[in-house]
């Protein structure tokens, strides 16, 4: 059995990592530039946005992942550096060079990430000033999670320890994301550090697999952003025996990495712009896992379902409609529960106390369980309700 536990920590908790954050004057009196730094070059894995209009740093970071090595990640908020042409690419590369000079690093081992308003150029004088303030001595470790935020209301961090071959390995994660969330990936930045020793190809394969059932199963508003990035750095400083495929250590590490990704994904869904509730949809009885995941995501992404949840309306017909829109097979025998109350059995309505269920729908977490009775596979997706506040936030968020 995998021995792991959640601990109080931050992105610099794994051995050999430091972090810092500063105010580079990109936002008014708020931290807006963050750094993650490894003492030694680390194996790096990454997954990126599928949006064809990708931000300038994306190509740099894809090249970094292809090279397999990273030693630092620098992130700015407020400005996305997307749809900025050649100048945007030049500025991303300049950011690499400035940080490399500051900390004596190889520029090609530095990941650059940005989030914020699309179409604005980075003010490189401010970026340079901000970099000059950054420290390798954990000057503002806890501030990194704050520096990467845009419309998020809360920071999002998790840290776990797991025993690997008799050694304690730490895995820490931090992310941001609130709107334009509909990954295959979305306006979401996620960073994971670990002191585990694992080869880069294996780490990449593991991350790519885990992404499908975690970050790619959340949706806030159906819009996929230009800047999505998830990066994992593994620097091997825990001194564990190298994790090899198809071993107990591999499964233990994969389990914890998946938990970190799932925890972060759920935190993003719960902090959706204007959201008041986290919605979890569990689909079982599907003929294949992909169908189960697609149906779960369709339900949680339905504007009609989301608004019904916001209004505490137990309108199960909207859930059934969402299932029918994407199911590639007949679904004549659906069993549906909302907040644990059975509302549909054998695709036939069941009497339930609507007033009581409406009260349950006012809770902070709403769970919908749909059994399709057409197989053995399952899938889960997470999202949030759609509120008046979402419209207000996005009506005022401009470029």
CSV table of C-alpha atoms in Angstrom, one decimal, residues 63-380:
chain,number,residue,atom,x,y,z
A,63,UNK,CA,11.5,23.4,-26.7
A,64,UNK,CA,12.6,23.3,-23.1
A,65,UNK,CA,10.5,20.2,-22.4
A,66,UNK,CA,11.8,18.6,-25.6
A,67,UNK,CA,15.3,19.1,-24.2
A,68,UNK,CA,14.3,17.4,-21.0
A,69,UNK,CA,16.0,19.7,-18.6
A,70,UNK,CA,14.9,22.8,-16.5
A,71,UNK,CA,16.4,24.6,-13.6
A,72,UNK,CA,14.1,27.6,-13.2
A,73,UNK,CA,10.6,28.8,-14.0
A,74,UNK,CA,9.7,32.5,-14.1
A,75,UNK,CA,6.1,33.6,-14.2
A,76,UNK,CA,4.5,37.0,-14.6
A,77,UNK,CA,0.9,37.8,-14.2
A,78,UNK,CA,-1.2,40.8,-15.5
A,79,UNK,CA,0.0,40.4,-19.1
A,80,UNK,CA,-0.3,37.2,-21.1
A,81,UNK,CA,2.2,38.0,-23.8
A,82,UNK,CA,-0.2,36.4,-26.3
A,83,UNK,CA,-0.9,37.8,-29.8
A,84,UNK,CA,2.2,39.9,-29.5
A,85,UNK,CA,4.1,38.7,-32.7
A,86,UNK,CA,7.8,38.6,-33.0
A,87,UNK,CA,8.3,41.2,-30.3
A,88,UNK,CA,6.5,38.9,-27.8
A,89,UNK,CA,8.9,36.1,-28.6
A,90,UNK,CA,11.9,38.4,-28.3
A,91,UNK,CA,10.6,39.5,-24.9
A,92,UNK,CA,10.2,36.0,-23.7
A,93,UNK,CA,13.7,35.1,-24.8
A,94,UNK,CA,15.0,38.3,-23.1
A,95,UNK,CA,13.3,37.2,-19.9
A,96,UNK,CA,15.2,34.0,-20.1
A,97,UNK,CA,18.5,35.8,-20.6
A,98,UNK,CA,17.9,38.3,-17.8
A,99,UNK,CA,17.2,35.5,-15.3
A,100,UNK,CA,20.1,33.4,-16.6
A,101,UNK,CA,22.5,36.3,-16.0
A,102,UNK,CA,21.1,36.9,-12.5
A,103,UNK,CA,21.4,33.3,-11.3
A,104,UNK,CA,24.2,32.0,-13.6
A,105,UNK,CA,21.9,29.6,-15.5
A,106,UNK,CA,21.7,28.2,-19.0
A,107,UNK,CA,18.9,30.2,-20.7
A,108,UNK,CA,17.6,27.1,-22.4
A,109,UNK,CA,16.9,25.6,-19.0
A,110,UNK,CA,14.5,28.4,-18.0
A,111,UNK,CA,10.8,28.1,-18.5
A,112,UNK,CA,8.9,31.4,-19.0
A,113,UNK,CA,5.2,31.7,-18.4
A,114,UNK,CA,2.8,34.6,-18.5
A,115,UNK,CA,-0.9,35.1,-17.7
A,116,UNK,CA,-3.2,38.0,-18.0
A,117,UNK,CA,-4.6,40.3,-20.7
A,118,UNK,CA,-4.1,39.3,-24.3
A,119,UNK,CA,-2.5,41.6,-26.9
A,120,UNK,CA,-0.2,43.7,-24.7
A,121,UNK,CA,3.6,43.7,-24.8
A,122,UNK,CA,5.6,43.0,-21.7
A,123,UNK,CA,7.2,46.2,-20.3
A,124,UNK,CA,10.7,44.8,-20.3
A,125,UNK,CA,12.0,47.5,-18.1
A,126,UNK,CA,9.7,46.4,-15.4
A,127,UNK,CA,10.4,42.7,-16.0
A,128,UNK,CA,14.1,43.5,-15.7
A,129,UNK,CA,13.6,45.5,-12.5
A,130,UNK,CA,11.5,42.6,-11.0
A,131,UNK,CA,14.1,40.0,-11.9
A,132,UNK,CA,16.8,42.1,-10.2
A,133,UNK,CA,14.8,41.9,-7.0
A,134,UNK,CA,14.4,38.1,-7.0
A,135,UNK,CA,16.4,36.0,-4.6
A,136,UNK,CA,17.6,32.4,-4.5
A,137,UNK,CA,17.3,32.4,-0.7
A,138,UNK,CA,13.5,31.8,-0.4
A,139,UNK,CA,12.9,35.5,0.1
A,140,UNK,CA,9.1,35.2,-0.4
A,141,UNK,CA,8.5,31.5,-0.8
A,142,UNK,CA,4.8,31.7,0.0
A,143,UNK,CA,4.4,34.6,-2.3
A,144,UNK,CA,4.8,32.6,-5.5
A,145,UNK,CA,1.3,31.3,-5.3
A,146,UNK,CA,0.0,34.9,-5.1
A,147,UNK,CA,2.2,36.3,-7.8
A,148,UNK,CA,0.7,34.1,-10.5
A,149,UNK,CA,-2.9,35.0,-9.9
A,150,UNK,CA,-5.2,37.0,-12.2
A,151,UNK,CA,-8.9,37.0,-11.4
A,152,UNK,CA,-8.5,34.2,-8.9
A,153,UNK,CA,-9.8,34.9,-5.4
A,154,UNK,CA,-7.6,32.4,-3.6
A,155,UNK,CA,-4.1,30.8,-3.9
A,156,UNK,CA,-4.0,27.1,-4.7
A,157,UNK,CA,-1.3,24.9,-3.3
A,158,UNK,CA,-0.8,21.3,-2.2
A,159,UNK,CA,2.1,19.4,-0.8
A,160,UNK,CA,2.5,15.6,-0.2
A,161,UNK,CA,5.1,13.3,1.1
A,162,UNK,CA,5.4,9.7,-0.1
A,163,UNK,CA,7.9,6.9,0.8
A,164,UNK,CA,9.9,5.7,-2.2
A,165,UNK,CA,12.4,2.9,-1.6
A,166,UNK,CA,12.8,3.9,2.0
A,167,UNK,CA,13.3,7.6,1.2
A,168,UNK,CA,10.9,10.4,1.8
A,169,UNK,CA,10.0,12.1,-1.5
A,170,UNK,CA,8.1,15.4,-1.5
A,171,UNK,CA,5.7,16.5,-4.3
A,172,UNK,CA,4.4,20.1,-4.2
A,173,UNK,CA,2.1,21.8,-6.6
A,174,UNK,CA,0.7,25.3,-7.2
A,175,UNK,CA,-1.6,26.6,-9.8
A,176,UNK,CA,-3.7,29.5,-11.0
A,177,UNK,CA,-6.9,29.6,-13.0
A,178,UNK,CA,-10.4,31.1,-12.6
A,179,UNK,CA,-11.8,31.9,-16.0
A,180,UNK,CA,-11.2,30.7,-19.6
A,181,UNK,CA,-11.0,27.2,-18.1
A,182,UNK,CA,-11.9,24.4,-20.4
A,183,UNK,CA,-8.7,22.4,-20.8
A,184,UNK,CA,-7.3,20.6,-23.1
A,185,UNK,CA,-5.7,22.9,-21.2
A,186,UNK,CA,-7.0,26.5,-20.5
A,187,UNK,CA,-6.0,29.8,-18.7
A,188,UNK,CA,-4.4,27.7,-16.2
A,189,UNK,CA,-0.8,27.6,-15.1
A,190,UNK,CA,0.2,24.7,-13.0
A,191,UNK,CA,3.7,24.0,-11.5
A,192,UNK,CA,4.8,20.9,-9.7
A,193,UNK,CA,8.1,20.3,-8.0
A,194,UNK,CA,9.5,17.1,-6.6
A,195,UNK,CA,12.8,15.9,-5.3
A,196,UNK,CA,12.2,12.4,-6.7
A,197,UNK,CA,14.7,10.8,-9.0
A,198,UNK,CA,13.0,9.8,-12.2
A,199,UNK,CA,14.0,9.8,-15.9
A,200,UNK,CA,12.5,12.6,-18.0
A,201,UNK,CA,10.8,10.3,-20.6
A,202,UNK,CA,9.1,8.4,-17.9
A,203,UNK,CA,8.0,11.6,-16.1
A,204,UNK,CA,6.6,13.0,-19.3
A,205,UNK,CA,4.6,9.8,-20.1
A,206,UNK,CA,3.3,9.8,-16.5
A,207,UNK,CA,2.2,13.5,-16.6
A,208,UNK,CA,0.6,13.1,-20.1
A,209,UNK,CA,-1.5,10.2,-18.8
A,210,UNK,CA,-2.5,11.9,-15.5
A,211,UNK,CA,-3.5,15.2,-17.2
A,212,UNK,CA,-6.3,13.4,-19.0
A,213,UNK,CA,-8.2,12.5,-15.8
A,214,UNK,CA,-7.3,15.6,-13.8
A,215,UNK,CA,-6.7,19.0,-15.4
A,216,UNK,CA,-8.4,18.1,-18.6
A,217,UNK,CA,-11.6,17.1,-16.7
A,218,UNK,CA,-12.3,20.6,-15.4
A,219,UNK,CA,-14.4,23.3,-17.0
A,220,UNK,CA,-15.5,26.8,-15.9
A,221,UNK,CA,-16.8,28.5,-19.0
A,222,UNK,CA,-15.9,26.4,-22.1
A,223,UNK,CA,-13.2,28.7,-23.3
A,224,UNK,CA,-9.7,27.3,-23.9
A,225,UNK,CA,-6.9,29.9,-23.4
A,226,UNK,CA,-3.7,30.8,-25.2
A,227,UNK,CA,-1.4,30.2,-22.2
A,228,UNK,CA,-2.1,26.9,-20.6
A,229,UNK,CA,0.9,25.3,-19.2
A,230,UNK,CA,1.6,22.5,-16.6
A,231,UNK,CA,5.2,21.9,-15.8
A,232,UNK,CA,6.8,19.3,-13.5
A,233,UNK,CA,10.4,19.5,-12.3
A,234,UNK,CA,12.1,16.5,-10.7
A,235,UNK,CA,15.6,17.2,-9.4
A,236,UNK,CA,16.4,13.9,-7.7
A,237,UNK,CA,17.6,15.5,-4.4
A,238,UNK,CA,15.6,13.0,-2.3
A,239,UNK,CA,18.4,10.5,-3.1
A,240,UNK,CA,15.9,7.7,-3.8
A,241,UNK,CA,16.7,4.9,-6.1
A,242,UNK,CA,15.6,5.9,-9.6
A,243,UNK,CA,11.9,5.3,-10.2
A,244,UNK,CA,11.5,2.7,-12.9
A,245,UNK,CA,8.4,1.7,-14.9
A,246,UNK,CA,6.2,-1.1,-13.7
A,247,UNK,CA,7.5,-1.1,-10.2
A,248,UNK,CA,5.9,-0.5,-6.8
A,249,UNK,CA,7.9,2.8,-6.5
A,250,UNK,CA,6.5,3.8,-9.9
A,251,UNK,CA,3.0,3.2,-8.9
A,252,UNK,CA,3.5,5.0,-5.5
A,253,UNK,CA,4.9,8.1,-7.2
A,254,UNK,CA,2.3,8.1,-9.9
A,255,UNK,CA,-0.5,7.9,-7.3
A,256,UNK,CA,0.8,10.9,-5.4
A,257,UNK,CA,1.4,12.9,-8.6
A,258,UNK,CA,-2.1,12.2,-9.7
A,259,UNK,CA,-3.5,13.3,-6.3
A,260,UNK,CA,-1.6,16.5,-6.6
A,261,UNK,CA,-2.9,17.2,-10.0
A,262,UNK,CA,-6.5,16.3,-9.0
A,263,UNK,CA,-6.4,18.5,-5.9
A,264,UNK,CA,-5.1,21.4,-7.9
A,265,UNK,CA,-7.7,20.8,-10.7
A,266,UNK,CA,-10.5,20.8,-8.1
A,267,UNK,CA,-9.2,24.0,-6.5
A,268,UNK,CA,-9.4,25.7,-9.9
A,269,UNK,CA,-12.9,24.5,-10.6
A,270,UNK,CA,-14.0,25.7,-7.1
A,271,UNK,CA,-12.5,29.1,-7.7
A,272,UNK,CA,-14.1,29.7,-11.1
A,273,UNK,CA,-14.9,33.3,-11.8
A,274,UNK,CA,-18.0,34.3,-9.8
A,275,UNK,CA,-18.5,30.7,-8.6
A,276,UNK,CA,-20.3,29.9,-5.4
A,277,UNK,CA,-20.2,26.1,-5.7
A,278,UNK,CA,-18.0,23.2,-6.8
A,279,UNK,CA,-19.8,20.7,-9.0
A,280,UNK,CA,-18.5,17.1,-9.2
A,281,UNK,CA,-20.0,14.8,-11.8
A,282,UNK,CA,-19.3,11.0,-11.6
A,283,UNK,CA,-20.4,8.9,-14.6
A,284,UNK,CA,-20.3,5.1,-14.2
A,285,UNK,CA,-21.6,2.2,-16.3
A,286,UNK,CA,-20.1,3.4,-19.6
A,287,UNK,CA,-18.7,1.1,-22.3
A,288,UNK,CA,-15.3,2.9,-22.2
A,289,UNK,CA,-13.4,5.4,-20.1
A,290,UNK,CA,-13.2,8.1,-22.7
A,291,UNK,CA,-17.0,8.2,-23.1
A,292,UNK,CA,-17.5,8.3,-19.4
A,293,UNK,CA,-15.1,11.3,-19.1
A,294,UNK,CA,-16.6,13.1,-22.1
A,295,UNK,CA,-20.2,12.7,-20.7
A,296,UNK,CA,-19.1,13.8,-17.2
A,297,UNK,CA,-17.5,16.9,-18.7
A,298,UNK,CA,-20.5,17.7,-20.9
A,299,UNK,CA,-22.7,17.6,-17.8
A,300,UNK,CA,-20.5,19.8,-15.7
A,301,UNK,CA,-19.9,22.2,-18.6
A,302,UNK,CA,-23.6,22.7,-19.5
A,303,UNK,CA,-24.7,26.3,-19.0
A,304,UNK,CA,-28.2,25.0,-18.2
A,305,UNK,CA,-26.9,22.6,-15.6
A,306,UNK,CA,-24.6,25.2,-14.1
A,307,UNK,CA,-27.3,27.9,-13.9
A,308,UNK,CA,-29.7,25.3,-12.3
A,309,UNK,CA,-27.1,24.5,-9.7
A,310,UNK,CA,-26.6,28.2,-9.0
A,311,UNK,CA,-30.4,28.6,-8.6
A,312,UNK,CA,-30.6,25.4,-6.4
A,313,UNK,CA,-33.1,24.0,-8.9
A,314,UNK,CA,-33.2,20.2,-9.0
A,315,UNK,CA,-33.9,20.2,-12.7
A,316,UNK,CA,-32.6,16.7,-13.6
A,317,UNK,CA,-33.8,17.0,-17.2
A,318,UNK,CA,-30.9,19.3,-18.0
A,319,UNK,CA,-28.5,16.6,-16.9
A,320,UNK,CA,-30.2,14.0,-19.0
A,321,UNK,CA,-30.1,16.3,-22.0
A,322,UNK,CA,-26.4,16.9,-21.6
A,323,UNK,CA,-25.8,13.1,-21.5
A,324,UNK,CA,-27.8,12.6,-24.7
A,325,UNK,CA,-25.8,15.3,-26.5
A,326,UNK,CA,-22.5,13.5,-26.5
A,327,UNK,CA,-23.3,9.8,-25.8
A,328,UNK,CA,-22.2,7.8,-28.8
A,329,UNK,CA,-24.4,4.9,-27.8
A,330,UNK,CA,-28.0,4.3,-26.6
A,331,UNK,CA,-28.7,5.2,-23.0
A,332,UNK,CA,-32.2,3.7,-22.2
A,333,UNK,CA,-31.4,2.8,-18.6
A,334,UNK,CA,-30.0,5.7,-16.7
A,335,UNK,CA,-29.9,5.9,-12.9
A,336,UNK,CA,-29.4,9.5,-11.7
A,337,UNK,CA,-28.6,10.8,-8.2
A,338,UNK,CA,-28.2,14.5,-7.3
A,339,UNK,CA,-26.7,15.2,-3.8
A,340,UNK,CA,-27.4,11.5,-3.0
A,341,UNK,CA,-31.1,11.7,-3.8
A,342,UNK,CA,-32.3,9.3,-6.5
A,343,UNK,CA,-34.3,11.3,-9.1
A,344,UNK,CA,-34.2,8.8,-12.1
A,345,UNK,CA,-34.3,5.0,-12.2
A,346,UNK,CA,-34.3,2.9,-15.4
A,347,UNK,CA,-34.7,6.3,-17.2
A,348,UNK,CA,-38.0,6.8,-15.3
A,349,UNK,CA,-38.6,9.7,-13.0
A,350,UNK,CA,-38.7,8.9,-9.3
A,351,UNK,CA,-40.7,10.8,-6.7
A,352,UNK,CA,-38.4,12.9,-4.5
A,353,UNK,CA,-38.7,15.8,-2.1
A,354,UNK,CA,-38.0,18.8,-4.4
A,355,UNK,CA,-37.8,21.3,-1.5
A,356,UNK,CA,-35.4,19.1,0.4
A,357,UNK,CA,-33.2,18.6,-2.6
A,358,UNK,CA,-33.2,22.3,-3.4
A,359,UNK,CA,-31.8,23.0,0.1
A,360,UNK,CA,-29.1,20.4,-0.5
A,361,UNK,CA,-28.2,22.2,-3.7
A,362,UNK,CA,-27.3,25.3,-1.7
A,363,UNK,CA,-24.3,23.5,-0.3
A,364,UNK,CA,-20.8,24.5,-1.4
A,365,UNK,CA,-20.2,21.1,-3.1
A,366,UNK,CA,-22.8,19.6,-5.4
A,367,UNK,CA,-22.3,16.0,-6.5
A,368,UNK,CA,-24.1,14.4,-9.5
A,369,UNK,CA,-23.9,10.7,-10.0
A,370,UNK,CA,-25.0,9.1,-13.3
A,371,UNK,CA,-25.0,5.4,-13.9
A,372,UNK,CA,-25.5,4.6,-17.6
A,373,UNK,CA,-25.8,0.8,-17.1
A,374,UNK,CA,-24.0,0.2,-20.3
A,375,UNK,CA,-20.6,-1.0,-19.3
A,376,UNK,CA,-18.0,-1.0,-16.5
A,377,UNK,CA,-16.0,2.2,-17.1
A,378,UNK,CA,-16.2,5.4,-15.2
A,379,UNK,CA,-15.1,9.1,-15.4
A,380,UNK,CA,-15.3,12.2,-13.3
